[in-house]
Tab-separated table of C-alpha atoms in Angstrom:
chain	number	residue	atom	x	y	z
A	13	MET	CA	-40.213	-74.449	-83.313
A	14	ASN	CA	-40.424	-77.631	-81.404
A	15	SER	CA	-37.105	-77.013	-79.755
A	16	ALA	CA	-38.430	-73.445	-79.054
A	17	SER	CA	-41.324	-75.235	-77.236
A	18	THR	CA	-39.649	-77.882	-75.392
A	19	ALA	CA	-37.141	-74.940	-74.062
A	20	ASP	CA	-39.880	-72.752	-73.079
A	21	ALA	CA	-41.803	-75.760	-71.204
A	22	PRO	CA	-39.576	-75.806	-68.368
A	23	ALA	CA	-39.298	-72.166	-67.758
A	24	ALA	CA	-43.098	-72.211	-68.014
A	25	GLY	CA	-43.276	-74.828	-65.284
A	26	GLY	CA	-41.001	-73.213	-63.329
A	27	GLY	CA	-42.796	-69.806	-62.997
A	28	ALA	CA	-45.978	-72.489	-62.288
A	29	LEU	CA	-43.801	-73.724	-59.456
A	30	GLN	CA	-42.642	-70.307	-58.112
A	31	ARG	CA	-46.338	-69.030	-58.138
A	32	SER	CA	-47.674	-72.152	-56.367
A	33	GLY	CA	-44.796	-71.817	-53.480
A	34	GLY	CA	-45.430	-68.439	-53.149
A	35	LEU	CA	-48.890	-68.575	-52.667
A	36	ALA	CA	-48.484	-71.514	-50.167
A	37	ARG	CA	-46.370	-69.359	-48.316
A	38	TYR	CA	-48.775	-66.427	-48.673
A	39	VAL	CA	-51.870	-68.582	-47.510
A	40	PHE	CA	-49.510	-69.700	-44.263
A	41	ALA	CA	-48.538	-66.342	-43.327
A	42	ALA	CA	-52.036	-64.681	-43.782
A	43	THR	CA	-53.803	-67.211	-41.992
A	44	LEU	CA	-51.352	-67.076	-39.114
A	45	VAL	CA	-51.553	-63.314	-38.559
A	46	ARG	CA	-55.374	-63.060	-39.537
A	47	SER	CA	-56.238	-65.701	-36.565
A	48	ALA	CA	-54.329	-63.288	-34.181
A	49	ASP	CA	-56.201	-60.505	-35.101
A	50	GLY	CA	-59.772	-62.510	-35.468
A	51	GLY	CA	-59.385	-64.119	-32.159
A	52	ALA	CA	-57.885	-61.172	-29.965
A	53	VAL	CA	-61.602	-59.531	-29.115
A	54	VAL	CA	-62.324	-62.643	-27.966
A	55	ALA	CA	-59.215	-63.690	-25.859
A	56	ILE	CA	-59.377	-60.029	-24.237
A	57	VAL	CA	-63.250	-60.397	-23.410
A	58	LEU	CA	-62.612	-63.932	-21.763
A	59	LEU	CA	-59.495	-62.792	-19.826
A	60	ALA	CA	-61.246	-59.710	-18.649
A	61	GLN	CA	-64.515	-61.255	-17.672
A	62	HIS	CA	-62.176	-64.364	-16.003
A	63	THR	CA	-60.290	-61.265	-13.607
A	64	GLY	CA	-63.666	-60.064	-12.469
A	65	LEU	CA	-64.028	-56.959	-14.274
A	66	PRO	CA	-67.321	-55.675	-15.244
A	67	ALA	CA	-69.012	-56.482	-18.705
A	68	TRP	CA	-68.856	-53.363	-19.583
A	69	VAL	CA	-65.294	-53.132	-19.144
A	70	SER	CA	-64.584	-56.049	-20.885
A	71	GLY	CA	-66.629	-54.809	-23.729
A	72	LEU	CA	-64.835	-51.457	-24.119
A	73	LEU	CA	-61.623	-53.459	-23.791
A	74	GLY	CA	-62.609	-55.116	-26.729
A	75	ALA	CA	-63.694	-52.209	-28.516
A	76	SER	CA	-60.180	-51.000	-27.965
A	77	ILE	CA	-58.965	-53.613	-30.769
A	78	THR	CA	-61.729	-53.137	-33.297
A	79	ALA	CA	-62.074	-49.298	-32.980
A	80	PRO	CA	-58.774	-48.154	-34.128
A	81	HIS	CA	-58.946	-50.485	-37.536
A	82	LEU	CA	-60.963	-47.163	-38.856
A	83	LEU	CA	-57.828	-45.501	-38.474
A	84	GLY	CA	-55.389	-48.004	-40.060
A	85	PRO	CA	-55.710	-46.306	-43.445
A	86	PHE	CA	-53.846	-43.094	-41.885
A	87	ILE	CA	-50.874	-45.052	-41.572
A	88	SER	CA	-51.104	-47.277	-44.839
A	89	ARG	CA	-49.372	-44.996	-46.878
A	90	ARG	CA	-46.308	-46.326	-45.437
A	91	LEU	CA	-47.136	-49.664	-47.156
A	92	ASP	CA	-47.092	-48.035	-50.935
A	93	THR	CA	-44.372	-46.053	-50.432
A	94	ALA	CA	-41.775	-48.359	-48.395
A	95	ARG	CA	-38.983	-50.214	-50.403
A	96	ASP	CA	-39.941	-53.598	-49.086
A	97	GLY	CA	-43.703	-53.876	-48.354
A	98	ARG	CA	-43.087	-57.023	-46.266
A	99	VAL	CA	-41.153	-55.240	-43.717
A	100	VAL	CA	-44.067	-53.050	-43.141
A	101	ILE	CA	-46.338	-55.967	-42.748
A	102	ALA	CA	-44.086	-58.099	-40.662
A	103	VAL	CA	-43.152	-54.922	-38.212
A	104	SER	CA	-47.168	-54.452	-37.889
A	105	ALA	CA	-47.821	-58.144	-37.038
A	106	VAL	CA	-44.867	-58.300	-34.136
A	107	VAL	CA	-46.246	-54.680	-32.796
A	108	HIS	CA	-49.793	-56.145	-32.892
A	109	GLY	CA	-48.866	-59.188	-31.274
A	110	ALA	CA	-46.218	-58.218	-28.562
A	111	LEU	CA	-48.664	-55.313	-27.352
A	112	LEU	CA	-51.775	-58.027	-27.227
A	113	GLY	CA	-49.257	-60.101	-25.128
A	114	ILE	CA	-48.155	-57.447	-22.746
A	115	ALA	CA	-51.627	-55.904	-22.317
A	116	ALA	CA	-52.800	-59.722	-21.765
A	117	LEU	CA	-49.949	-59.907	-18.996
A	118	LEU	CA	-50.885	-56.553	-17.390
A	119	LEU	CA	-54.702	-56.880	-17.171
A	120	PRO	CA	-55.141	-58.989	-14.178
A	121	HIS	CA	-52.610	-56.580	-12.097
A	122	THR	CA	-53.542	-53.013	-13.305
A	123	TRP	CA	-55.960	-50.319	-14.122
A	124	ALA	CA	-57.826	-51.459	-17.219
A	125	ALA	CA	-57.265	-48.408	-18.730
A	126	VAL	CA	-53.190	-49.294	-19.051
A	127	PRO	CA	-54.046	-52.393	-21.069
A	128	ALA	CA	-56.586	-50.373	-23.067
A	129	VAL	CA	-54.274	-48.138	-24.458
A	130	LEU	CA	-51.716	-51.004	-25.450
A	131	LEU	CA	-55.023	-52.868	-27.286
A	132	PHE	CA	-55.823	-49.582	-29.072
A	133	ILE	CA	-52.288	-48.968	-30.408
A	134	SER	CA	-52.135	-53.073	-31.615
A	135	GLY	CA	-55.475	-52.314	-33.077
A	136	LEU	CA	-54.165	-49.721	-35.311
A	137	PHE	CA	-51.871	-52.333	-37.023
A	138	GLY	CA	-54.909	-54.573	-37.300
A	139	PRO	CA	-55.528	-53.508	-41.019
A	140	MET	CA	-52.146	-54.290	-42.139
A	141	LEU	CA	-52.990	-57.752	-41.154
A	142	THR	CA	-55.978	-58.140	-43.141
A	143	GLY	CA	-56.095	-55.759	-46.400
A	144	GLY	CA	-52.698	-54.972	-46.281
A	145	ILE	CA	-51.524	-58.319	-46.810
A	146	SER	CA	-53.911	-59.088	-49.567
A	147	SER	CA	-52.168	-56.202	-51.485
A	148	ARG	CA	-49.454	-58.219	-51.807
A	149	LEU	CA	-51.023	-61.110	-53.410
A	150	PRO	CA	-51.428	-59.645	-57.106
A	151	ALA	CA	-47.576	-60.057	-57.671
A	152	ILE	CA	-47.558	-63.507	-56.240
A	153	ALA	CA	-50.407	-64.866	-58.234
A	154	GLY	CA	-49.078	-63.954	-61.686
A	155	PRO	CA	-50.189	-61.724	-64.737
A	156	SER	CA	-53.867	-63.488	-66.130
A	157	ARG	CA	-56.926	-62.966	-64.709
A	158	GLN	CA	-57.274	-66.603	-64.478
A	159	HIS	CA	-54.029	-66.737	-61.658
A	160	GLN	CA	-55.421	-63.991	-60.246
A	161	ARG	CA	-59.017	-65.496	-59.341
A	162	ARG	CA	-57.586	-68.541	-58.517
A	163	ALA	CA	-55.311	-67.065	-55.833
A	164	GLN	CA	-58.155	-64.521	-54.543
A	165	SER	CA	-60.047	-67.962	-53.951
A	166	TRP	CA	-57.224	-69.170	-51.417
A	167	ASP	CA	-57.066	-65.569	-49.990
A	168	VAL	CA	-60.780	-65.761	-48.965
A	169	ALA	CA	-59.894	-69.110	-47.621
A	170	SER	CA	-57.478	-67.800	-45.484
A	171	TYR	CA	-60.243	-65.468	-44.242
A	172	GLY	CA	-62.519	-68.208	-43.752
A	173	VAL	CA	-59.817	-70.364	-41.693
A	174	SER	CA	-58.684	-67.130	-39.754
A	175	GLY	CA	-62.305	-66.200	-38.790
A	176	THR	CA	-62.777	-69.352	-37.433
A	177	LEU	CA	-59.457	-70.525	-36.043
A	178	GLY	CA	-58.882	-67.739	-34.303
A	179	PRO	CA	-61.999	-67.625	-32.362
A	180	ALA	CA	-61.868	-71.447	-31.956
A	181	SER	CA	-58.762	-71.757	-30.552
A	182	VAL	CA	-59.312	-69.003	-28.009
A	183	ALA	CA	-62.178	-70.710	-26.793
A	184	TRP	CA	-60.372	-74.365	-26.665
A	185	LEU	CA	-57.663	-72.669	-24.567
A	186	ALA	CA	-59.460	-70.777	-22.476
A	187	ALA	CA	-61.525	-73.663	-21.503
A	188	GLY	CA	-58.459	-75.588	-20.728
A	189	PRO	CA	-55.319	-73.515	-19.483
A	190	GLY	CA	-57.169	-70.311	-19.399
A	191	PRO	CA	-57.782	-66.983	-21.121
A	192	LEU	CA	-54.508	-65.640	-20.778
A	193	ALA	CA	-52.559	-68.529	-22.350
A	194	ALA	CA	-55.055	-67.856	-25.106
A	195	ALA	CA	-53.950	-64.720	-25.406
A	196	LEU	CA	-50.326	-65.120	-25.258
A	197	VAL	CA	-50.916	-68.135	-28.088
A	198	LEU	CA	-52.554	-65.259	-30.615
A	199	ALA	CA	-49.468	-63.239	-29.656
A	200	ALA	CA	-47.205	-65.715	-30.462
A	201	ALA	CA	-48.998	-66.297	-33.406
A	202	ALA	CA	-48.673	-63.081	-34.819
A	203	ILE	CA	-45.075	-62.897	-34.222
A	204	ILE	CA	-44.522	-66.558	-36.258
A	205	GLY	CA	-46.708	-64.990	-39.019
A	206	ALA	CA	-44.352	-61.904	-38.992
A	207	ALA	CA	-41.391	-64.028	-40.023
A	208	ALA	CA	-43.565	-65.922	-42.164
A	209	VAL	CA	-44.546	-62.849	-44.192
A	210	LEU	CA	-40.528	-61.850	-44.949
A	211	ALA	CA	-40.623	-65.098	-46.821
A	212	LEU	CA	-42.802	-63.731	-49.086
A	213	PRO	CA	-41.290	-63.196	-52.602
A	214	ARG	CA	-40.118	-59.541	-52.604
A	215	GLN	CA	-41.895	-57.079	-54.450
A	216	PRO	CA	-40.278	-53.762	-55.698
A	217	PRO	CA	-42.343	-50.472	-55.673
A	218	ALA	CA	-44.593	-49.824	-58.176
A	219	THR	CA	-43.902	-46.403	-58.334
A	220	ASP	CA	-41.653	-43.492	-56.739
A	221	ALA	CA	-42.560	-42.602	-53.168
A	222	SER	CA	-43.565	-39.242	-54.337
A	223	ALA	CA	-46.201	-40.207	-56.469
A	224	VAL	CA	-47.786	-42.418	-53.865
A	225	PRO	CA	-51.001	-40.088	-52.605
A	226	SER	CA	-51.758	-39.153	-49.332
A	227	PRO	CA	-54.381	-41.575	-47.484
A	228	LEU	CA	-57.137	-38.697	-48.050
A	229	GLN	CA	-56.413	-38.658	-51.449
A	230	THR	CA	-56.373	-42.274	-52.188
A	231	LEU	CA	-59.849	-42.071	-50.665
A	232	ARG	CA	-61.017	-39.275	-53.347
A	233	GLN	CA	-59.323	-41.516	-56.043
A	234	ILE	CA	-61.768	-44.280	-54.465
A	235	TRP	CA	-64.976	-42.195	-54.818
A	236	ARG	CA	-64.044	-41.017	-58.193
A	237	SER	CA	-63.460	-44.104	-59.679
A	238	GLY	CA	-66.887	-45.817	-60.520
A	239	PRO	CA	-65.806	-49.224	-60.136
A	240	LEU	CA	-63.739	-48.617	-56.825
A	241	ARG	CA	-66.771	-46.386	-55.328
A	242	ARG	CA	-69.187	-49.448	-56.245
A	243	THR	CA	-66.536	-52.159	-54.728
A	244	LEU	CA	-66.323	-49.611	-51.447
A	245	ALA	CA	-70.359	-49.015	-50.985
A	246	LEU	CA	-71.384	-52.598	-51.828
A	247	THR	CA	-68.554	-54.153	-49.424
A	248	VAL	CA	-69.724	-51.770	-46.636
A	249	THR	CA	-73.386	-52.667	-47.246
A	250	VAL	CA	-72.743	-56.572	-47.261
A	251	ALA	CA	-70.722	-56.266	-44.389
A	252	PHE	CA	-73.291	-54.160	-42.485
A	253	SER	CA	-76.037	-56.831	-43.399
A	254	VAL	CA	-74.314	-60.372	-42.786
A	255	ALA	CA	-73.134	-58.934	-38.944
A	256	VAL	CA	-76.864	-59.340	-38.376
A	257	LEU	CA	-76.717	-62.711	-38.449
A	258	PRO	CA	-74.820	-63.499	-35.325
A	259	ILE	CA	-77.357	-61.710	-33.338
A	260	TYR	CA	-80.328	-63.300	-35.145
A	261	ALA	CA	-78.853	-66.898	-34.518
A	262	VAL	CA	-79.037	-65.852	-30.728
A	263	ALA	CA	-82.491	-64.407	-31.095
A	264	ILE	CA	-83.935	-67.666	-32.931
A	265	ALA	CA	-82.095	-70.079	-31.191
A	266	PRO	CA	-84.703	-70.601	-28.544
A	267	GLN	CA	-87.780	-70.845	-30.796
A	268	PHE	CA	-85.815	-73.964	-32.346
A	269	GLY	CA	-85.264	-75.704	-28.930
A	270	GLY	CA	-82.512	-74.061	-27.009
A	271	ALA	CA	-79.972	-71.185	-26.749
A	272	ALA	CA	-76.958	-73.641	-27.464
A	273	LEU	CA	-78.200	-74.129	-30.900
A	274	ALA	CA	-77.134	-70.329	-31.685
A	275	GLY	CA	-73.652	-71.512	-32.351
A	276	THR	CA	-74.406	-74.143	-34.441
A	277	LEU	CA	-76.256	-71.670	-37.029
A	278	ILE	CA	-73.138	-69.283	-36.749
A	279	ALA	CA	-70.771	-72.244	-37.310
A	280	GLY	CA	-73.159	-73.144	-40.552
A	281	TYR	CA	-72.587	-70.069	-41.759
A	282	GLY	CA	-68.745	-70.211	-41.385
A	283	VAL	CA	-68.991	-73.263	-42.952
A	284	GLY	CA	-70.408	-71.984	-45.698
A	285	ASN	CA	-67.960	-69.535	-46.195
A	286	LEU	CA	-65.089	-72.036	-46.542
A	287	ILE	CA	-67.639	-74.284	-48.760
A	288	GLY	CA	-67.773	-71.098	-50.907
A	289	SER	CA	-63.591	-70.897	-50.877
A	290	ALA	CA	-63.515	-74.444	-52.042
A	291	ILE	CA	-65.882	-73.732	-54.993
A	292	LEU	CA	-63.756	-70.862	-56.023
A	293	MET	CA	-60.696	-72.827	-56.293
A	294	VAL	CA	-62.020	-75.389	-58.450
A	295	LYS	CA	-63.963	-72.676	-60.534
A	296	PRO	CA	-62.588	-68.863	-59.893
A	297	LEU	CA	-65.455	-66.255	-60.744
A	298	PRO	CA	-65.063	-65.548	-64.382
A	299	GLY	CA	-66.111	-62.112	-66.015
A	300	ASP	CA	-65.763	-58.309	-64.918
A	301	ALA	CA	-64.968	-57.699	-61.177
A	302	ASP	CA	-67.166	-54.638	-61.225
A	303	ARG	CA	-70.543	-56.501	-62.658
A	304	LEU	CA	-69.613	-59.581	-60.684
A	305	ILE	CA	-69.722	-57.489	-57.436
A	306	VAL	CA	-73.556	-55.894	-58.207
A	307	VAL	CA	-74.936	-59.287	-59.385
A	308	LEU	CA	-73.405	-60.769	-56.284
A	309	CYS	CA	-74.983	-58.381	-54.023
A	310	PHE	CA	-78.202	-59.435	-54.846
A	311	VAL	CA	-77.178	-63.107	-54.280
A	312	VAL	CA	-76.414	-62.115	-51.007
A	313	ALA	CA	-79.505	-60.211	-50.460
A	314	ALA	CA	-81.534	-63.129	-51.276
A	315	ALA	CA	-79.579	-65.632	-49.185
A	316	LEU	CA	-80.478	-63.318	-46.379
A	317	ALA	CA	-84.373	-63.179	-47.210
A	318	VAL	CA	-84.180	-67.022	-47.258
A	319	VAL	CA	-82.497	-67.252	-44.031
A	320	ALA	CA	-85.749	-65.114	-42.226
A	321	ALA	CA	-87.896	-66.822	-43.816
A	322	MET	CA	-87.287	-70.324	-42.369
A	323	PRO	CA	-89.504	-72.087	-39.800
A	324	SER	CA	-87.440	-74.763	-38.836
A	325	PHE	CA	-83.458	-75.123	-37.322
A	326	VAL	CA	-82.470	-77.591	-40.181
A	327	ALA	CA	-83.895	-75.209	-42.627
A	328	ALA	CA	-82.306	-72.228	-40.978
A	329	LEU	CA	-79.150	-74.331	-41.063
A	330	VAL	CA	-79.032	-75.105	-44.457
A	331	ALA	CA	-80.014	-71.171	-45.386
A	332	CYS	CA	-77.012	-69.881	-43.099
A	333	GLY	CA	-74.883	-72.084	-44.933
A	334	ALA	CA	-76.272	-70.610	-48.131
A	335	ALA	CA	-75.691	-67.279	-46.988
A	336	GLY	CA	-71.658	-68.239	-45.842
A	337	ILE	CA	-71.428	-69.183	-49.642
A	338	ALA	CA	-72.718	-66.127	-51.018
A	339	ASN	CA	-70.949	-64.201	-48.671
A	340	ALA	CA	-67.280	-65.899	-50.020
A	341	LEU	CA	-68.510	-65.435	-53.511
A	342	PHE	CA	-69.313	-62.042	-53.116
A	343	PHE	CA	-65.824	-61.403	-51.264
A	344	ALA	CA	-63.759	-63.013	-53.770
A	345	ALA	CA	-65.393	-60.810	-56.203
A	346	THR	CA	-64.202	-57.438	-54.223
A	347	LEU	CA	-60.946	-58.643	-53.907
A	348	ALA	CA	-60.824	-58.966	-57.644
A	349	ALA	CA	-62.158	-55.687	-58.121
A	350	ARG	CA	-59.636	-54.221	-55.552
A	351	SER	CA	-56.695	-55.955	-57.388
A	352	GLU	CA	-58.219	-54.704	-61.022
A	353	TYR	CA	-59.290	-51.452	-60.644
A	354	ALA	CA	-56.912	-49.888	-57.937
A	355	PRO	CA	-53.962	-47.497	-59.190
A	356	ALA	CA	-50.798	-48.871	-58.822
A	357	GLU	CA	-49.311	-46.178	-56.776
A	358	ALA	CA	-52.019	-46.756	-53.822
A	359	ARG	CA	-52.971	-50.388	-54.440
A	360	GLY	CA	-51.956	-50.907	-50.354
A	361	GLN	CA	-53.754	-48.534	-49.459
A	362	VAL	CA	-57.072	-49.128	-51.446
A	363	PHE	CA	-57.004	-52.640	-49.836
A	364	ILE	CA	-56.679	-51.116	-46.483
A	365	TRP	CA	-59.307	-48.479	-47.200
A	366	VAL	CA	-61.802	-50.966	-48.416
A	367	GLY	CA	-60.998	-53.283	-45.639
A	368	ALA	CA	-61.174	-51.082	-42.381
A	369	LEU	CA	-64.510	-49.434	-43.496
A	370	LYS	CA	-65.662	-53.101	-44.204
A	371	ILE	CA	-64.617	-53.907	-40.547
A	372	ALA	CA	-66.601	-50.523	-39.452
A	373	ALA	CA	-69.598	-51.526	-40.857
A	374	GLY	CA	-69.554	-55.168	-39.467
A	375	SER	CA	-69.539	-52.831	-36.211
A	376	ALA	CA	-72.662	-51.274	-36.907
A	377	GLY	CA	-74.593	-53.888	-38.522
A	378	THR	CA	-74.239	-56.157	-35.215
A	379	ALA	CA	-75.165	-52.873	-33.178
A	380	THR	CA	-77.783	-52.169	-35.180
A	381	ALA	CA	-79.606	-55.570	-35.415
A	382	GLY	CA	-79.139	-55.462	-31.390
A	383	VAL	CA	-81.183	-52.283	-31.226
A	384	LEU	CA	-83.717	-53.589	-33.984
A	385	LEU	CA	-84.630	-56.950	-31.986
A	386	PHE	CA	-87.746	-55.486	-30.539
A	387	GLY	CA	-90.256	-57.271	-32.606
A	388	ALA	CA	-89.849	-60.620	-34.406
A	389	ALA	CA	-86.424	-62.020	-34.633
A	390	TRP	CA	-86.695	-62.146	-38.547
A	391	MET	CA	-87.114	-58.347	-38.784
A	392	PRO	CA	-83.274	-57.121	-38.911
A	393	VAL	CA	-82.427	-59.800	-41.551
A	394	ALA	CA	-85.359	-59.190	-43.585
A	395	LEU	CA	-84.457	-55.404	-43.498
A	396	VAL	CA	-80.776	-55.479	-44.040
A	397	ALA	CA	-81.864	-57.942	-47.233
A	398	GLY	CA	-83.740	-54.892	-48.499
A	399	VAL	CA	-80.675	-52.840	-48.260
A	400	CYS	CA	-78.908	-55.314	-49.942
A	401	VAL	CA	-80.984	-55.051	-53.025
A	402	VAL	CA	-81.454	-51.358	-53.019
A	403	ALA	CA	-77.577	-50.805	-52.874
A	404	ALA	CA	-77.206	-52.964	-55.759
A	405	LEU	CA	-79.789	-51.474	-57.613
A	406	ALA	CA	-77.990	-48.139	-57.279
A	407	SER	CA	-74.937	-49.606	-58.069
A	408	ALA	CA	-76.495	-51.423	-61.533
A	409	ARG	CA	-77.707	-48.202	-62.285
A	410	SER	CA	-74.387	-45.991	-61.525
A	411	ARG	CA	-72.549	-48.809	-63.798
A	412	ALA	CA	-75.266	-48.769	-66.731
A	413	ALA	CA	-74.291	-44.760	-66.648
A	414	GLY	CA	-70.670	-45.305	-66.881
A	415	ALA	CA	-70.813	-47.941	-69.383
A	416	ALA	CA	-72.951	-45.468	-71.622
A	417	ALA	CA	-70.635	-42.605	-71.120
A	418	HIS	CA	-67.553	-44.453	-71.673
A	419	PRO	CA	-68.557	-47.367	-73.994
A	420	LEU	CA	-64.847	-47.481	-75.596
A	421	ALA	CA	-63.198	-47.954	-72.088
A	422	ARG	CA	-65.741	-50.527	-71.223
A	423	ARG	CA	-64.950	-52.497	-74.285
A	424	ARG	CA	-61.048	-52.267	-73.549
A	425	ALA	CA	-61.718	-53.458	-70.501
A	426	ALA	CA	-63.389	-56.335	-71.194
A	427	SER	CA	-60.800	-57.066	-73.745
A	428	SER	CA	-57.751	-57.122	-71.302
A	429	HIS	CA	-59.132	-59.984	-69.209
A	430	ASP	CA	-56.381	-62.405	-70.404
A	431	GLY	CA	-53.198	-60.050	-69.499
A	432	GLU	CA	-52.318	-57.991	-66.620
A	433	PRO	CA	-55.031	-56.655	-64.435
A	434	GLY	CA	-55.341	-52.908	-65.807
A	435	GLU	CA	-55.767	-49.780	-63.846
A	436	HIS	CA	-59.644	-48.907	-64.899
């Protein structure tokens, strides 16, 4: 027995090292390509303004990148049918980066419609760089729930770092070499990230290509699955809700002493996201992901309500940080739910559908917050906190009804937490 244990130890250690190496490569690749995607809007808007285009044209050019994310799911089936999904993601990153760079180079020298078309095509591939690459993580992380949850914590950190690093790098470069240089650096980051994606561990297709459903069939599968339906609904709700915070920060900052404080409040939220990621790395979320997303939606609602109630700048800054932590925990729970409940034959499409609708909801939340700023600045934040509570209550009721209808399935799901995440 001792000799067997000794023989098994190196194998176990080798597996741990292999997982750690794969996860490190994943975080590097994901951060690069997501930084390119996240910073592209800022770079293009700054470049358009620098070339003297009207503000409305700058806004349309920025929207040309983000709006096509909603169409991303309709090209995502290729990720589940490909013999090597890394190639699909890498090609997406190259196309995204190349078109971004070409559009930036053309913008000062041609009609705005030409780069807008290029940016629209570039934006189609954005979901591959967010949800698409996340779909590769479950096979890299290892079979146990603990390994999966810890890896998802690193994925949350990748989103947080890239969401901060991309725009911050653009702002820094725009102040020095200029916005064109910033756009070209992002384009280069996407292409370098493509090479890093190809260095990830290869994953064989989960099923035969003929068994992979179409995008609309996948959306129907999401809706018919209670856990996935709740994951989608609450992800969209929370994305819509937290998107009001930048608008709130801009509106409230003058009352706290100056418009420049808005950036500090927004940075506080970003730091909170990173702190939440660090907490998750130390202690991954325990328990059933379906239950976690409902509970953490309530937590996000409470954090937003606290933000709206803060009377001073310091208190508001701390509250924004707490909201960032709550959002990071919620996001990790949604990643776990997508990993554990998505059918194997449509895993990539599930990740991309949820990610694309999340981005659309965030854009809608920002626009809605701007429309609602007709009275007190706290009003939009308080309203979306209420929306989160209503959505969480509806999901809790749906979950209770599902558990009552299928108690045996629930018990089996709860008892499988130490094995390979199942298709519930």
